XYZ file of C-alpha atoms in Angstrom:
67
model
C 111.272 105.200 83.560
C 107.889 106.255 84.977
C 106.817 102.659 85.362
C 109.863 101.731 87.381
C 108.814 99.907 90.524
C 112.443 100.131 91.780
C 112.450 104.024 91.463
C 109.301 104.310 93.283
C 110.564 102.123 96.097
C 113.892 104.067 96.321
C 112.017 107.511 96.412
C 109.696 106.160 99.140
C 112.549 104.998 101.136
C 114.532 108.297 100.871
C 111.327 110.104 101.725
C 110.753 108.058 104.860
C 114.066 108.995 105.918
C 113.291 112.665 105.742
C 114.590 113.574 102.217
C 111.971 116.297 101.329
C 113.233 116.319 97.654
C 112.386 112.713 97.501
C 108.681 113.452 97.977
C 108.814 115.799 94.964
C 110.529 113.219 92.890
C 108.056 110.545 93.930
C 105.262 112.945 93.128
C 106.582 113.450 89.648
C 106.990 109.670 89.118
C 103.402 109.081 90.255
C 102.016 111.880 88.169
C 103.798 110.393 85.030
C 102.131 107.102 85.753
C 98.723 108.743 86.055
C 98.280 108.195 89.705
C 97.298 111.857 90.263
C 95.859 111.317 93.813
C 99.011 109.712 95.167
C 101.218 112.334 93.366
C 99.224 115.060 95.079
C 99.820 113.429 98.496
C 103.530 113.270 97.782
C 103.731 116.865 96.642
C 101.833 118.010 99.672
C 104.205 116.283 101.982
C 107.259 117.601 100.270
C 105.605 121.104 100.395
C 105.016 120.574 104.117
C 108.668 119.843 104.537
C 109.681 123.047 102.698
C 110.504 121.763 99.265
C 109.843 124.685 96.827
C 109.727 122.444 93.840
C 107.050 120.236 95.438
C 105.081 123.446 96.010
C 105.403 124.406 92.374
C 104.443 120.835 91.160
C 101.463 120.682 93.491
C 100.288 123.923 92.061
C 100.711 122.676 88.595
C 98.940 119.393 89.321
C 96.008 121.314 91.001
C 95.694 123.697 88.088
C 95.736 120.720 85.564
C 93.080 118.965 87.596
C 90.958 122.080 87.740
C 91.183 122.386 83.937
């Protein structure tokens, strides 16, 4: 559920503990909520940690934003 406060909290907690995939999952959740700036930050952090899916999602988000 994109509006799930609990899911966001769990992803943030996992990310804070070094789970690079959690940053991607958080980014997807935030993007689905329309929180594009927050999603970009999450994807960027996941990408910095080496998550290829976060890199791909960041590219998609930036492309969408560019129009």
